[in-house]
XYZ file of C-alpha atoms in Angstrom:
240
model
C 184.281 97.129 101.568
C 180.809 98.598 101.079
C 180.786 99.666 104.722
C 184.015 101.586 104.200
C 182.513 103.400 101.215
C 179.503 104.441 103.314
C 181.644 105.636 106.210
C 183.878 107.599 103.861
C 180.877 109.213 102.160
C 179.341 110.242 105.463
C 182.648 111.736 106.659
C 182.953 113.744 103.440
C 179.397 115.030 103.817
C 180.022 116.078 107.419
C 183.299 117.717 106.454
C 181.630 119.730 103.645
C 178.189 120.428 105.098
C 177.307 123.437 102.966
C 178.349 121.693 99.758
C 176.356 118.592 100.775
C 173.231 120.594 101.617
C 173.344 122.419 98.281
C 173.757 119.214 96.273
C 171.262 117.091 98.178
C 168.752 119.942 98.308
C 169.138 120.550 94.570
C 168.658 116.865 93.821
C 165.551 116.693 96.023
C 164.103 119.819 94.402
C 164.749 118.458 90.908
C 163.121 115.133 91.758
C 160.086 116.864 93.287
C 159.692 119.118 90.237
C 159.993 116.137 87.889
C 157.344 114.191 89.793
C 154.958 117.175 89.810
C 155.446 117.730 86.072
C 154.867 114.031 85.399
C 151.649 114.044 87.472
C 150.428 117.205 85.744
C 151.076 115.800 82.258
C 149.426 112.509 83.193
C 146.367 114.371 84.496
C 146.039 116.644 81.453
C 146.554 113.893 78.896
C 144.135 111.604 80.731
C 141.012 113.702 80.105
C 138.035 111.485 79.200
C 140.157 108.311 79.297
C 137.550 106.866 81.653
C 135.030 107.036 78.832
C 134.806 104.133 76.417
C 135.485 105.180 72.810
C 135.847 108.827 73.826
C 137.495 109.589 70.456
C 134.185 108.943 68.693
C 132.173 111.368 70.849
C 131.796 115.019 69.826
C 130.030 118.100 71.137
C 128.436 120.663 68.860
C 129.572 124.217 69.598
C 128.155 127.460 68.227
C 129.703 130.594 66.793
C 127.327 133.503 66.258
C 128.050 136.474 64.009
C 126.370 139.849 64.488
C 126.932 142.964 62.331
C 129.577 145.237 63.791
C 130.571 142.823 66.567
C 133.178 140.165 67.133
C 131.944 136.573 66.732
C 130.511 135.054 69.913
C 131.444 131.469 70.735
C 129.371 129.109 72.875
C 129.808 125.542 74.049
C 126.016 125.302 73.831
C 123.965 124.742 70.697
C 120.363 125.396 69.551
C 117.683 122.899 70.509
C 116.828 121.844 66.912
C 120.444 120.788 66.277
C 119.896 117.302 67.700
C 117.049 116.573 65.277
C 119.052 117.952 62.339
C 121.977 115.635 63.070
C 119.699 112.609 63.250
C 117.975 113.550 60.004
C 120.957 114.571 57.889
C 123.630 112.080 59.042
C 121.935 108.764 59.902
C 124.754 106.784 58.309
C 127.536 108.528 60.229
C 125.973 109.188 63.631
C 125.050 106.317 65.931
C 123.381 108.332 68.708
C 122.740 111.907 69.838
C 121.759 113.386 73.148
C 120.814 116.681 74.771
C 121.996 117.876 78.154
C 120.793 120.902 80.084
C 122.182 121.782 83.525
C 120.044 123.647 86.040
C 120.656 124.725 89.624
C 117.990 122.991 91.673
C 117.164 122.602 95.347
C 117.513 118.963 96.410
C 116.235 117.688 99.751
C 116.110 114.431 101.681
C 114.774 114.873 105.174
C 116.741 117.657 106.860
C 119.514 117.530 104.233
C 118.915 120.320 101.763
C 121.369 121.676 99.214
C 121.445 123.576 95.935
C 122.769 121.154 93.331
C 123.388 121.010 89.610
C 120.902 118.622 88.021
C 121.608 117.473 84.463
C 118.518 116.916 82.330
C 119.103 114.535 79.424
C 117.096 112.376 77.044
C 116.694 108.596 77.007
C 119.585 108.056 74.557
C 122.137 109.557 76.937
C 123.729 106.199 77.754
C 124.105 105.408 74.067
C 126.584 108.291 73.954
C 128.058 108.213 77.480
C 128.562 104.758 78.923
C 128.407 105.586 82.635
C 128.882 102.562 84.866
C 126.029 101.730 87.225
C 126.837 100.629 90.767
C 123.331 99.779 91.901
C 119.781 100.052 90.644
C 118.587 100.388 87.061
C 120.661 102.741 84.926
C 118.359 102.963 81.891
C 115.268 102.837 84.098
C 116.232 106.157 85.626
C 115.648 107.922 82.302
C 112.425 106.240 81.246
C 110.198 108.854 82.874
C 110.407 112.166 84.739
C 109.571 110.696 88.144
C 112.983 109.017 88.561
C 116.511 110.269 89.098
C 120.014 108.812 88.943
C 122.705 109.984 91.359
C 126.481 109.650 91.635
C 128.343 107.774 94.376
C 129.291 110.977 96.175
C 125.712 112.230 96.189
C 124.520 108.860 97.493
C 126.929 109.224 100.406
C 126.120 112.906 100.904
C 122.352 112.420 101.183
C 121.952 108.844 102.388
C 125.171 107.891 104.163
C 125.308 104.111 104.556
C 121.629 103.706 103.638
C 120.736 102.137 100.287
C 119.626 105.111 98.128
C 117.738 103.056 95.527
C 114.016 103.572 95.995
C 114.439 106.587 98.281
C 112.599 109.826 97.517
C 114.310 113.162 96.843
C 112.354 116.417 96.691
C 113.350 118.965 94.042
C 112.628 122.647 94.600
C 110.252 121.763 97.465
C 107.612 120.503 95.057
C 108.663 117.576 92.848
C 109.224 114.160 94.451
C 111.451 111.794 92.471
C 112.541 108.230 93.176
C 116.223 107.301 93.098
C 116.384 104.621 90.402
C 120.120 103.965 90.500
C 123.626 105.064 91.443
C 126.468 105.535 88.944
C 130.226 105.768 89.402
C 131.741 109.166 90.133
C 133.060 111.001 87.089
C 136.851 111.542 87.380
C 138.088 115.082 87.991
C 139.901 115.179 84.648
C 136.703 115.278 82.633
C 134.720 118.162 81.170
C 131.556 116.458 82.435
C 130.364 117.229 85.958
C 127.514 114.829 86.635
C 125.924 114.186 90.010
C 122.202 114.052 89.215
C 120.650 112.787 85.979
C 116.992 113.186 85.053
C 114.895 112.790 81.921
C 114.471 116.077 80.064
C 110.741 116.707 79.653
C 109.871 119.052 76.726
C 106.563 119.844 78.458
C 108.480 121.792 81.086
C 109.629 124.223 78.378
C 106.266 124.771 76.764
C 106.239 128.384 77.966
C 109.865 128.920 76.985
C 110.049 127.513 73.439
C 113.423 129.147 72.764
C 115.120 126.448 74.855
C 114.299 123.496 72.579
C 112.721 124.867 69.416
C 114.520 127.990 68.174
C 117.731 128.195 66.173
C 118.577 131.655 67.454
C 118.922 130.552 71.067
C 121.669 128.332 72.521
C 120.711 126.608 75.768
C 121.686 122.951 75.438
C 124.781 120.810 75.165
C 124.405 118.561 72.121
C 126.593 115.461 71.859
C 126.807 112.740 69.255
C 128.642 109.447 68.862
C 129.986 108.363 65.476
C 129.318 104.900 64.157
C 132.253 102.518 64.385
C 133.789 102.816 60.948
C 137.516 102.854 60.363
C 138.836 106.284 59.409
C 135.440 107.943 59.688
C 135.735 111.676 60.398
C 133.059 113.859 62.033
C 130.349 114.936 59.565
C 130.989 118.314 58.001
C 128.377 120.825 59.094
C 127.826 124.105 57.328
C 128.559 127.127 59.465
C 125.522 129.323 60.018
C 126.182 133.007 60.493
């Protein structure tokens, strides 16, 4: 019986080829569009899902007002903001961290590339719980002579060789030891992290506006709220 149904269906399709092509093509197009839409929605709604307790992590952004001009918005914030958060909201904020990205030459042997190196402070992993694959995660931020790298950078520079303990040269002058390797950050994240190093305030002694001045925005400032049910982000006064 089923065989007869199949034979009859095929005969009808062959007898009405144009009608069959239009219907089958339309169905295939609709299915393809539905799958693409589903993948797009899944990707967009999955931002930061890789990050544990992402709903409790916030970034400070800045809006500057100047006479006679439209307000200027920045995803960066002034250097002193981190200290202010720690001082004014100790009961609400569990941890804060800076992050400054700089384009830096990175070399290992004959492999030399311009990369984005993210300079952070030692509390970075209290805010962002990156998963270590090998080496010492926290140890990589204890001093300025170590560096942490992502999986893709480990493969890019070292291939199948164990990167932990190897030496990278930054800007042809600073040698740093690879202390550990962390998992790649998913594409659907606002973070792009491949190299992590300890931010050293001494390096900005001749450019105090980076870390010390309220009128200059050069850093990303993040904070994690303490785990309290129904706790909203602390209200900060807007400075114009």
